[in-house]
Tab-separated table of N, CA, C and O in Angstrom:
chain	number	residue	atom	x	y	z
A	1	UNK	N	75.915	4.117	71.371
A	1	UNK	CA	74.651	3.590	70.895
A	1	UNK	C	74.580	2.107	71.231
A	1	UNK	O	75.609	1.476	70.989
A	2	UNK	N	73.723	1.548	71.659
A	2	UNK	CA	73.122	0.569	72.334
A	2	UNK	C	72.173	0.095	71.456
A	2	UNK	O	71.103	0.681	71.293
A	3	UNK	N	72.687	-1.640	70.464
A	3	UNK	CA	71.493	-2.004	70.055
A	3	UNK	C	70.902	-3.015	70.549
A	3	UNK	O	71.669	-3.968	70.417
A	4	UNK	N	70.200	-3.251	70.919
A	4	UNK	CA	69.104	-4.179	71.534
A	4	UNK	C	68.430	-5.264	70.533
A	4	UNK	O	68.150	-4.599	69.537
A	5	UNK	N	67.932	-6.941	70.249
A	5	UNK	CA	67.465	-7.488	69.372
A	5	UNK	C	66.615	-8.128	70.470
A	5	UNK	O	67.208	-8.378	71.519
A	6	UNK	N	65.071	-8.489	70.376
A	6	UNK	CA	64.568	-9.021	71.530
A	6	UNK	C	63.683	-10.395	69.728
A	6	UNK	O	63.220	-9.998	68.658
A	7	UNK	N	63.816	-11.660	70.167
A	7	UNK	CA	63.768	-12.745	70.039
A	7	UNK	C	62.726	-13.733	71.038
A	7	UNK	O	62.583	-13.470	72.232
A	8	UNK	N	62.001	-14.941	70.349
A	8	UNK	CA	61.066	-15.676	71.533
A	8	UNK	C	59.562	-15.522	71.505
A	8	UNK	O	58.762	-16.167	72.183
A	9	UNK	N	59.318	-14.669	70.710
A	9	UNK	CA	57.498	-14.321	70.644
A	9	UNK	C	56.946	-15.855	69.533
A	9	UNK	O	57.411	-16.604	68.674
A	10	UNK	N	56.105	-15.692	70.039
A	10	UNK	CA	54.897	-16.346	68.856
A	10	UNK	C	53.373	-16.615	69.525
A	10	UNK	O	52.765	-15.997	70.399
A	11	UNK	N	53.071	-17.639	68.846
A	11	UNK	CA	51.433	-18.005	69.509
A	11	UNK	C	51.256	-18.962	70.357
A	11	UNK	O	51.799	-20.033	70.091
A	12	UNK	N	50.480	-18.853	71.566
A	12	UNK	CA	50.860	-19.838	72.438
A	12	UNK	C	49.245	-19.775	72.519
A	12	UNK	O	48.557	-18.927	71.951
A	13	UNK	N	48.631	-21.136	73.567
A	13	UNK	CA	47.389	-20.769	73.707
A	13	UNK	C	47.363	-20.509	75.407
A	13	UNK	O	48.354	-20.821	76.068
A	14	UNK	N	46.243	-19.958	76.010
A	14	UNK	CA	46.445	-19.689	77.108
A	14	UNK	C	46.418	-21.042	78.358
A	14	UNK	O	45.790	-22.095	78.457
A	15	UNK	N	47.445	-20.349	79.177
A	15	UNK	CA	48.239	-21.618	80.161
A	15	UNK	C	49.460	-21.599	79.588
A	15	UNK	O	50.358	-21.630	80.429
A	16	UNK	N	49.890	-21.553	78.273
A	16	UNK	CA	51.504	-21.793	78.076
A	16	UNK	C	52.205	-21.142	78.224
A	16	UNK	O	51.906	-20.173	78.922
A	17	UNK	N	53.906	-21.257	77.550
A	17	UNK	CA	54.861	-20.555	78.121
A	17	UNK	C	55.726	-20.148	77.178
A	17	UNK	O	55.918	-20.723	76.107
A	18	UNK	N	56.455	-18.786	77.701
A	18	UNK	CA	57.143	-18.725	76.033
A	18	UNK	C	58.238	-17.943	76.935
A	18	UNK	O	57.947	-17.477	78.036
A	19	UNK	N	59.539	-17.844	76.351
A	19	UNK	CA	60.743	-17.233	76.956
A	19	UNK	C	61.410	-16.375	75.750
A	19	UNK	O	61.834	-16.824	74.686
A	20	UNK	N	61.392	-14.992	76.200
A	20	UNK	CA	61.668	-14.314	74.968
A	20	UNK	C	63.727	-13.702	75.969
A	20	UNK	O	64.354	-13.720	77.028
A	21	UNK	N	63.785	-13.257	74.419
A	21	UNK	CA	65.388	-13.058	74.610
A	21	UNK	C	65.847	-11.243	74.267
A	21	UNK	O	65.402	-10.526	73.370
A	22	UNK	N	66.810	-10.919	75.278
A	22	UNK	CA	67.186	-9.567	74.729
A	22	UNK	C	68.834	-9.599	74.558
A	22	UNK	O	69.590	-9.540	75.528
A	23	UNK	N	69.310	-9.708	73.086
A	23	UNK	CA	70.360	-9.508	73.287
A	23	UNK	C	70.853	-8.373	72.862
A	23	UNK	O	70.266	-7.882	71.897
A	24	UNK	N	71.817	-7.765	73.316
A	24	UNK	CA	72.892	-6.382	73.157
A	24	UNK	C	74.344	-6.403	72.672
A	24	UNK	O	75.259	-7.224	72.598
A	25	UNK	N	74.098	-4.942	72.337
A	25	UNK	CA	75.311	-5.058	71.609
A	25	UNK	C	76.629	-4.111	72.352
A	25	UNK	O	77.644	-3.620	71.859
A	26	UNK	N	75.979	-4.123	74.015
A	26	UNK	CA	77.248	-3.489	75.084
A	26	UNK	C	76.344	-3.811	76.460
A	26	UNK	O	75.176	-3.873	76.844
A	27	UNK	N	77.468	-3.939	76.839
A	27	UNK	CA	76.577	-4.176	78.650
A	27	UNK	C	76.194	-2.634	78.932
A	27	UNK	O	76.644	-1.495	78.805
A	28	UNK	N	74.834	-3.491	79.494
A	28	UNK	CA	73.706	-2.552	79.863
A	28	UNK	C	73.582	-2.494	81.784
A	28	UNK	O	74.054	-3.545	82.218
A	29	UNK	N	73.219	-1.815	82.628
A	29	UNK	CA	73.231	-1.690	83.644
A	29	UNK	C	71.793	-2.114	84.357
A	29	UNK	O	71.584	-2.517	85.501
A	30	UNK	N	70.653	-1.814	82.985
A	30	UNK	CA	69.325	-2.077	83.757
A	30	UNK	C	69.072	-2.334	82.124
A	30	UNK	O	69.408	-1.645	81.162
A	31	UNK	N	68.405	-3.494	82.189
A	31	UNK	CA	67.400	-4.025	81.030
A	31	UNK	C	65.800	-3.841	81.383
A	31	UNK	O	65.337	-4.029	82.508
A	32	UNK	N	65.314	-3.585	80.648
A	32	UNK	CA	63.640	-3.419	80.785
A	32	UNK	C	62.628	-4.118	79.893
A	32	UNK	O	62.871	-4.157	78.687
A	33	UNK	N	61.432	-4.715	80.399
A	33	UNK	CA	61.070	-5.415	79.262
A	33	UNK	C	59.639	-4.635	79.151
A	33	UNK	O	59.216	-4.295	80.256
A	34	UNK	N	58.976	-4.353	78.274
A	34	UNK	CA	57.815	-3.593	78.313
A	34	UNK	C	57.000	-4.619	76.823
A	34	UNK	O	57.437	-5.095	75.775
A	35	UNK	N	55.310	-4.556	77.672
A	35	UNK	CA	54.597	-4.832	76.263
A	35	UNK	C	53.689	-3.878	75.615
A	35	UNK	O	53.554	-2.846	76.273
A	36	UNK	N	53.022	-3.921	74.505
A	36	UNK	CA	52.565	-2.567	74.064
A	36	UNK	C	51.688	-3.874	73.380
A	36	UNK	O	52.131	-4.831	72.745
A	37	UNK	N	50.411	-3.578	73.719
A	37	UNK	CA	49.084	-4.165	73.384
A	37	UNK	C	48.494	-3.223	72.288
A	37	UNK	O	49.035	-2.145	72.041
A	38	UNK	N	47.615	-3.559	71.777
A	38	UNK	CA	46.952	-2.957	70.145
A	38	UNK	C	45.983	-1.971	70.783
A	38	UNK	O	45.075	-2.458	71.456
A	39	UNK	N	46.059	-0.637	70.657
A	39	UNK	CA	45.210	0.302	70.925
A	39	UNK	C	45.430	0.850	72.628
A	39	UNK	O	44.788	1.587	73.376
A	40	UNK	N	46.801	-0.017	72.757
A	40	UNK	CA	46.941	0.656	74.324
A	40	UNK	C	48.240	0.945	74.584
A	40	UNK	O	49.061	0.499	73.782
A	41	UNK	N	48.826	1.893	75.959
A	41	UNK	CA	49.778	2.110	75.779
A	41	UNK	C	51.449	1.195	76.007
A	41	UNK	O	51.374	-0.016	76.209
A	42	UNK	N	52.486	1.683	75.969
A	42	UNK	CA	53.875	0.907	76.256
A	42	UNK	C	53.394	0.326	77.942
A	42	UNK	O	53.017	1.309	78.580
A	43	UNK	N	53.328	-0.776	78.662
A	43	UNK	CA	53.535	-0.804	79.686
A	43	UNK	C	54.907	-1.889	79.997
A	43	UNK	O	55.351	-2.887	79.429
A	44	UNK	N	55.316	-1.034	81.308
A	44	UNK	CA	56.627	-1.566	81.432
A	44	UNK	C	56.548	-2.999	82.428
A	44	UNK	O	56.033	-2.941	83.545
A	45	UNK	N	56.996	-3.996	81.995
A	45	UNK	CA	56.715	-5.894	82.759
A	45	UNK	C	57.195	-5.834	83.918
A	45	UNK	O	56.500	-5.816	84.935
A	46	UNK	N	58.979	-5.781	83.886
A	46	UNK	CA	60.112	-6.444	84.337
A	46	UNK	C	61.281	-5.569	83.827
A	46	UNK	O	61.532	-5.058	82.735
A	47	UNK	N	62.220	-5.597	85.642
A	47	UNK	CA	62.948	-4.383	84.760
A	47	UNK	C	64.449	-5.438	85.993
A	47	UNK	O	64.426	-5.691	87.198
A	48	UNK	N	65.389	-5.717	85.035
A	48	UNK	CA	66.685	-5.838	86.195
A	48	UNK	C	67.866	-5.058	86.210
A	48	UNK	O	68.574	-4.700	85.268
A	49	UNK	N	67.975	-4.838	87.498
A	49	UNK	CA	69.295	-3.780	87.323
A	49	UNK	C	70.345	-4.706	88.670
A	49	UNK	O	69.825	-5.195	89.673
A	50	UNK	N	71.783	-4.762	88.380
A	50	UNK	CA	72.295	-5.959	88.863
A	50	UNK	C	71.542	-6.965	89.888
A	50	UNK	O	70.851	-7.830	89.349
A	51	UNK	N	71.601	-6.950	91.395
A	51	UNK	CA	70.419	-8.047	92.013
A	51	UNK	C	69.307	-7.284	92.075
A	51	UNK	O	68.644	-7.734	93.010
A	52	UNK	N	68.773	-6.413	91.604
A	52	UNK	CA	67.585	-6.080	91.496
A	52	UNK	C	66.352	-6.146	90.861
A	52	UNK	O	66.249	-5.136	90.165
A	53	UNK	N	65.324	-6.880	90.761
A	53	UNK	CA	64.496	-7.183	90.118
A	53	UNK	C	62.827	-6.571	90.471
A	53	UNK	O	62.069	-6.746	91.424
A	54	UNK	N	62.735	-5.888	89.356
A	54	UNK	CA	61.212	-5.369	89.756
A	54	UNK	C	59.939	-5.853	88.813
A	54	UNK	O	60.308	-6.119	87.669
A	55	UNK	N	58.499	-6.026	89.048
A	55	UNK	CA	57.776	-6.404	88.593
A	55	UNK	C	56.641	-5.653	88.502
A	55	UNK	O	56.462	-5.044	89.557
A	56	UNK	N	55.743	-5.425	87.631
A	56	UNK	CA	54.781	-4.864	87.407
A	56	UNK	C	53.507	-5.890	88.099
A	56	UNK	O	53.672	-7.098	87.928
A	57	UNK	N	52.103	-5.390	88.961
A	57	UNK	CA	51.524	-6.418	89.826
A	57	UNK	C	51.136	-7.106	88.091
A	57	UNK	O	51.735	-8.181	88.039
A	58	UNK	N	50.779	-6.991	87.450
A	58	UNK	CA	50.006	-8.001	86.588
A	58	UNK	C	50.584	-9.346	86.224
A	58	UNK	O	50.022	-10.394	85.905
A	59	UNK	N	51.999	-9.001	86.373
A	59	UNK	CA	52.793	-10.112	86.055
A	59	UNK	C	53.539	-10.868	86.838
A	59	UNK	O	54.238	-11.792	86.423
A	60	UNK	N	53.394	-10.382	88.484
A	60	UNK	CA	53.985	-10.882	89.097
A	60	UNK	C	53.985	-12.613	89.696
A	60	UNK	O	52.834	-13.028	89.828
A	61	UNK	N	54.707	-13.295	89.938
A	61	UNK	CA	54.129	-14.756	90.267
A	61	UNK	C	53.927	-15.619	88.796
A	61	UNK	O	54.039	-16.845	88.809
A	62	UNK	N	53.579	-14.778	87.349
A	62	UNK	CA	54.112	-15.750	86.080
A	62	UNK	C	54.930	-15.154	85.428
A	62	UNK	O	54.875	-15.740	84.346
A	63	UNK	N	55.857	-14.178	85.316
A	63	UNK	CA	56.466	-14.000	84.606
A	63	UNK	C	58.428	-13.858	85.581
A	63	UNK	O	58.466	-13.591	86.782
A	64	UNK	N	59.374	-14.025	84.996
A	64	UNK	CA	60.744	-13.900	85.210
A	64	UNK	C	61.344	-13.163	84.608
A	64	UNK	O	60.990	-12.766	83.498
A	65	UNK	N	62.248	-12.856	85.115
A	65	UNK	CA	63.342	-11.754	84.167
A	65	UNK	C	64.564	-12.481	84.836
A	65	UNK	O	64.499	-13.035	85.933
A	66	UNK	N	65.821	-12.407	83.950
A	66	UNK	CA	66.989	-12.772	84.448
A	66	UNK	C	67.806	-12.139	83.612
A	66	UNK	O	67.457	-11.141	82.982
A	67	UNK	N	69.219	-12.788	83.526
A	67	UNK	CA	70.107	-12.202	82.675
A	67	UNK	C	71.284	-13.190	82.999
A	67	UNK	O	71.584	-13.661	84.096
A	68	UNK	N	71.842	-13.376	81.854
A	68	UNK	CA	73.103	-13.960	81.481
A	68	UNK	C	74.176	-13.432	81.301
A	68	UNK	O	74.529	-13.196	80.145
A	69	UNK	N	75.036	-13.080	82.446
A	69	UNK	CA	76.039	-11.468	82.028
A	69	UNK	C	77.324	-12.293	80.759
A	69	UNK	O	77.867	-11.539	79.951
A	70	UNK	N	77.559	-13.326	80.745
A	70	UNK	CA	78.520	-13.700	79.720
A	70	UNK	C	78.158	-13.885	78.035
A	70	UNK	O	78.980	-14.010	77.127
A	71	UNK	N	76.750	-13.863	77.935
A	71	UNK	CA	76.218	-13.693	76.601
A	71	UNK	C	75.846	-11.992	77.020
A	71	UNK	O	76.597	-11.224	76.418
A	72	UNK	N	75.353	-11.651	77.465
A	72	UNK	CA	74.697	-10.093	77.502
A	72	UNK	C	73.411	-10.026	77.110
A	72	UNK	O	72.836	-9.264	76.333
A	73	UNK	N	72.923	-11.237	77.978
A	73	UNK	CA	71.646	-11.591	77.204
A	73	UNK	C	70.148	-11.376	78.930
A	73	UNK	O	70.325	-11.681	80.110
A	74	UNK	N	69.100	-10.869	78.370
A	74	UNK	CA	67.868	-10.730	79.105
A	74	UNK	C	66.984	-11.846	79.179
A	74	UNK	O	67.003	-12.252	78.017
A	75	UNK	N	66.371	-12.449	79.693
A	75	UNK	CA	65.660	-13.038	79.180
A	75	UNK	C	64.210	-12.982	80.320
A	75	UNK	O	64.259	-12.773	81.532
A	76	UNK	N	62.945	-13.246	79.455
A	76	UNK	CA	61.687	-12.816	80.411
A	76	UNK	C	60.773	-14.589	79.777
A	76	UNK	O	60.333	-14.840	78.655
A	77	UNK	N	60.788	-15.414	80.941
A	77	UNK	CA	60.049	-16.499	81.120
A	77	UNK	C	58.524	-16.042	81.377
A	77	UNK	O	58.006	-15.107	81.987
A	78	UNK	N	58.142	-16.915	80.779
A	78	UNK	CA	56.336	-16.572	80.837
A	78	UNK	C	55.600	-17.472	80.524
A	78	UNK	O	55.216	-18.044	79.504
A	79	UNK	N	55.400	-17.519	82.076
A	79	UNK	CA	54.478	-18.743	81.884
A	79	UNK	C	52.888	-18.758	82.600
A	79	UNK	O	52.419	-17.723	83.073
A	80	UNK	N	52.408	-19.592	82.608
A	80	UNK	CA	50.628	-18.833	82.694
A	80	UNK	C	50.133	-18.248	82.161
A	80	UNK	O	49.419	-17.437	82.751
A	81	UNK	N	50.164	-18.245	80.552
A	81	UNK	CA	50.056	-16.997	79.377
A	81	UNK	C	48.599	-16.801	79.885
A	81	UNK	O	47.839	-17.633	80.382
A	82	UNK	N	48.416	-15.514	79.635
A	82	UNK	CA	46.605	-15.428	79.725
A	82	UNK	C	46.199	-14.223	78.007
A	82	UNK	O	47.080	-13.549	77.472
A	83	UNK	N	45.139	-14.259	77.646
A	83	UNK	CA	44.732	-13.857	76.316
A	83	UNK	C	45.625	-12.048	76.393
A	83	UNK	O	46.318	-11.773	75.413
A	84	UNK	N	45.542	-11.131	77.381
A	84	UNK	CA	45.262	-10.268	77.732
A	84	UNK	C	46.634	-9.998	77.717
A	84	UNK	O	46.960	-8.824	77.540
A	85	UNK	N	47.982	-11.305	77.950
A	85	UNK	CA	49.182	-10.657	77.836
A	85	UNK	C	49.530	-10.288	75.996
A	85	UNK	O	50.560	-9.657	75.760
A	86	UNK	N	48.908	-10.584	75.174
A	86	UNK	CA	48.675	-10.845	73.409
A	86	UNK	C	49.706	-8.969	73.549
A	86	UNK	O	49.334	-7.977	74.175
A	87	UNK	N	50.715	-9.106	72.885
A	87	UNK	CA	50.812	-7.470	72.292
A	87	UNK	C	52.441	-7.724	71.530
A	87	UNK	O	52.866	-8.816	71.151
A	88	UNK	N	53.099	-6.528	71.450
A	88	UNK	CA	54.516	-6.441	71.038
A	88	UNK	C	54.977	-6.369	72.239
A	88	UNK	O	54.431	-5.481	72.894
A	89	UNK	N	56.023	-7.145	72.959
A	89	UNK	CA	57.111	-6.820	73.790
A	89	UNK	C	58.558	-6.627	73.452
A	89	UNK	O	59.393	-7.393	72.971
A	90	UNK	N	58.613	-5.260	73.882
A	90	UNK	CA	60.302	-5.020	74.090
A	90	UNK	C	60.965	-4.982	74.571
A	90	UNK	O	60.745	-5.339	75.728
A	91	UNK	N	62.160	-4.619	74.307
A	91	UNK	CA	63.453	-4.658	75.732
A	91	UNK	C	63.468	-2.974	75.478
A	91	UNK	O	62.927	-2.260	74.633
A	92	UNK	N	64.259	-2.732	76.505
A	92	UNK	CA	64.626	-1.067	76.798
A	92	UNK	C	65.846	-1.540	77.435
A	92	UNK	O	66.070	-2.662	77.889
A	93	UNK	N	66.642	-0.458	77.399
A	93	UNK	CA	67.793	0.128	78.343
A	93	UNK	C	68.267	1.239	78.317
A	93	UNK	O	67.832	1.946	77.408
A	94	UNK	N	69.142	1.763	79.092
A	94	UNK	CA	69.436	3.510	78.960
A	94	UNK	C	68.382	4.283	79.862
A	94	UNK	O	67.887	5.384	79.621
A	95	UNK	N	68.156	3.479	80.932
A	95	UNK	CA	67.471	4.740	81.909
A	95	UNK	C	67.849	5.354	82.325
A	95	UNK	O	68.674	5.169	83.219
A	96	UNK	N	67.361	6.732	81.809
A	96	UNK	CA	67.833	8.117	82.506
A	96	UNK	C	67.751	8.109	83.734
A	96	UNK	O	66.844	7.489	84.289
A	97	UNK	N	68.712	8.819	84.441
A	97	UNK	CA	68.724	9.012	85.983
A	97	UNK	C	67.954	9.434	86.674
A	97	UNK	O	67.518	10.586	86.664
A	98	UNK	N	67.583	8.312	87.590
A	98	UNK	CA	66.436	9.124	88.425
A	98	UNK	C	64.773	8.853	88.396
A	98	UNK	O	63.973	8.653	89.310
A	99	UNK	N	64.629	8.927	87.078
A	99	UNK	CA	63.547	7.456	86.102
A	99	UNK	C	62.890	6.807	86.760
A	99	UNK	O	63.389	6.426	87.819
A	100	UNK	N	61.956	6.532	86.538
A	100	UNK	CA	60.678	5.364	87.007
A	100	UNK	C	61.304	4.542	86.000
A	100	UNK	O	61.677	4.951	84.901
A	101	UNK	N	61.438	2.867	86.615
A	101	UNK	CA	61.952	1.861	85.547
A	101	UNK	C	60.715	1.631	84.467
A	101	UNK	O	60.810	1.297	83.286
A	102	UNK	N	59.770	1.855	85.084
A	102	UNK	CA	58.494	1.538	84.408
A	102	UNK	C	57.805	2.708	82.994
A	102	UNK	O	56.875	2.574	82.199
A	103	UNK	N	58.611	3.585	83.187
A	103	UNK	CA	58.201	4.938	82.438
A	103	UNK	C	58.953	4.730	80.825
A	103	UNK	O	60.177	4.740	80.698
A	104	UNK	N	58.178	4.580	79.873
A	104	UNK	CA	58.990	3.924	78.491
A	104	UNK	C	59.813	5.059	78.048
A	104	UNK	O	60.866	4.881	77.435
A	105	UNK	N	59.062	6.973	78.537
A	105	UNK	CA	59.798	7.448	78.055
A	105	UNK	C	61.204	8.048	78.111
A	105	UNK	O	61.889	8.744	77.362
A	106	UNK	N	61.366	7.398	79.500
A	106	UNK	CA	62.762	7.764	80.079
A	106	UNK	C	63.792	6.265	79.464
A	106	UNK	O	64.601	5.593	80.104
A	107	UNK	N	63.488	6.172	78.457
A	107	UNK	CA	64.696	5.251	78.227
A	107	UNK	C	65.011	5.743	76.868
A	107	UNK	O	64.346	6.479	76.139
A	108	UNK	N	66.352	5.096	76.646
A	108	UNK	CA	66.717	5.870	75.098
A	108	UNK	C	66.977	4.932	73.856
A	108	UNK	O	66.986	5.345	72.696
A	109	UNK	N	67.201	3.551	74.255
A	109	UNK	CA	67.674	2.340	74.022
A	109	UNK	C	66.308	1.523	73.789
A	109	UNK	O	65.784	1.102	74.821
A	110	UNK	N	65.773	1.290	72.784
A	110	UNK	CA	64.975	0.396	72.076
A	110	UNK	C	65.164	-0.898	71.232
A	110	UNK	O	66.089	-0.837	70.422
A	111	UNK	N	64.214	-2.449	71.292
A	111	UNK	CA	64.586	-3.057	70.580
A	111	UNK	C	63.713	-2.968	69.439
A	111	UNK	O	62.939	-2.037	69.663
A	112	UNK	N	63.434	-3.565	68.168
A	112	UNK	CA	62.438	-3.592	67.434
A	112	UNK	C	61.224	-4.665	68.012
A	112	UNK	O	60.316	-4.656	67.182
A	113	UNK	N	60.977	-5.370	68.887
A	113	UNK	CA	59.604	-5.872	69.663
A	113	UNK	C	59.563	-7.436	69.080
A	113	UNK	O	60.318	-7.841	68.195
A	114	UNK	N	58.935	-7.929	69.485
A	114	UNK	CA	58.690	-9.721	69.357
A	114	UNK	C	57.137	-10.047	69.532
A	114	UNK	O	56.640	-10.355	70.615
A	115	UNK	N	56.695	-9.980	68.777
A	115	UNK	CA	55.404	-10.564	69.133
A	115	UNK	C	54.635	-11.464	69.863
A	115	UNK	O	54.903	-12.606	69.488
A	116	UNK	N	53.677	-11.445	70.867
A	116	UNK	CA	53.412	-12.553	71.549
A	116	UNK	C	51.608	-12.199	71.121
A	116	UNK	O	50.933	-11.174	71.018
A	117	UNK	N	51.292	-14.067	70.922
A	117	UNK	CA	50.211	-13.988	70.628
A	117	UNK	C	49.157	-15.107	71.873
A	117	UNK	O	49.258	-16.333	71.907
A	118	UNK	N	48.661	-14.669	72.350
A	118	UNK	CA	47.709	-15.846	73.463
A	118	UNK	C	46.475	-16.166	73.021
A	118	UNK	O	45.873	-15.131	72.735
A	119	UNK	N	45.731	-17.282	72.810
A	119	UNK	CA	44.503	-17.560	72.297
A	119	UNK	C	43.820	-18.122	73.512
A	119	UNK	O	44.591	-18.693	74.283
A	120	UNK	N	42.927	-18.103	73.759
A	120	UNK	CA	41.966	-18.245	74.530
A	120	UNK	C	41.651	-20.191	74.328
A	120	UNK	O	40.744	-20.738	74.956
């Protein structure tokens, strides 16, 4: 079992930047960061699996994903907030084999979410 704590949300207004955190409680092979907006579904951001880094187009060009393998830590930079990124973001890990990184339900590994808020 794999616990996940994702850290870094709050209210920013739009243009700013906020860097949220995923830390674990075992090395993970692929971290995933997904946001889940109010009345819409899980979509998946940013997903890294060792030099591999993938991006969803909405976020590509403001947002980062990295990782710190000596803390065991994720982290997703965001900057260029726009109103529209506003939701819960989480971390994931545990993608099943074979998996779309982007697919929330192929993962098994959940954090409890961080709030990000963008104001116009």
């Amino acid at each position: 079992q794999v616990r996940l704590v994702e850290s870094g949300g709050g209210s920013v207004q739009a243009g700013g930047s906020l860097r949220l955190s995923c830390g674990a409680s075992h090395t993970t092979t692929r971290r995933t960061w997904f946001r889940q907006a109010p009345g819409k579904d899980r979509e998946g951001l940013a997903s890294i699996y060792g030099s591999t880094i993938q991006y969803t187009d909405s976020v590509k060009g403001r947002f980062t994903i990295s990782r710190d393998n000596g803390s065991n830590t994720v982290y997703l930079q965001m900057d260029t907030l726009k109103p529209e990124d506003t939701g819960m973001y989480y971390c994931a890990a545990g993608l099943q084999y074979g998996a779309n990184w982007y697919s929330p339900d192929q993962y098994n590994y959940w954090g409890q979410g961080t709030q990000v808020t963008v104001s116009s």
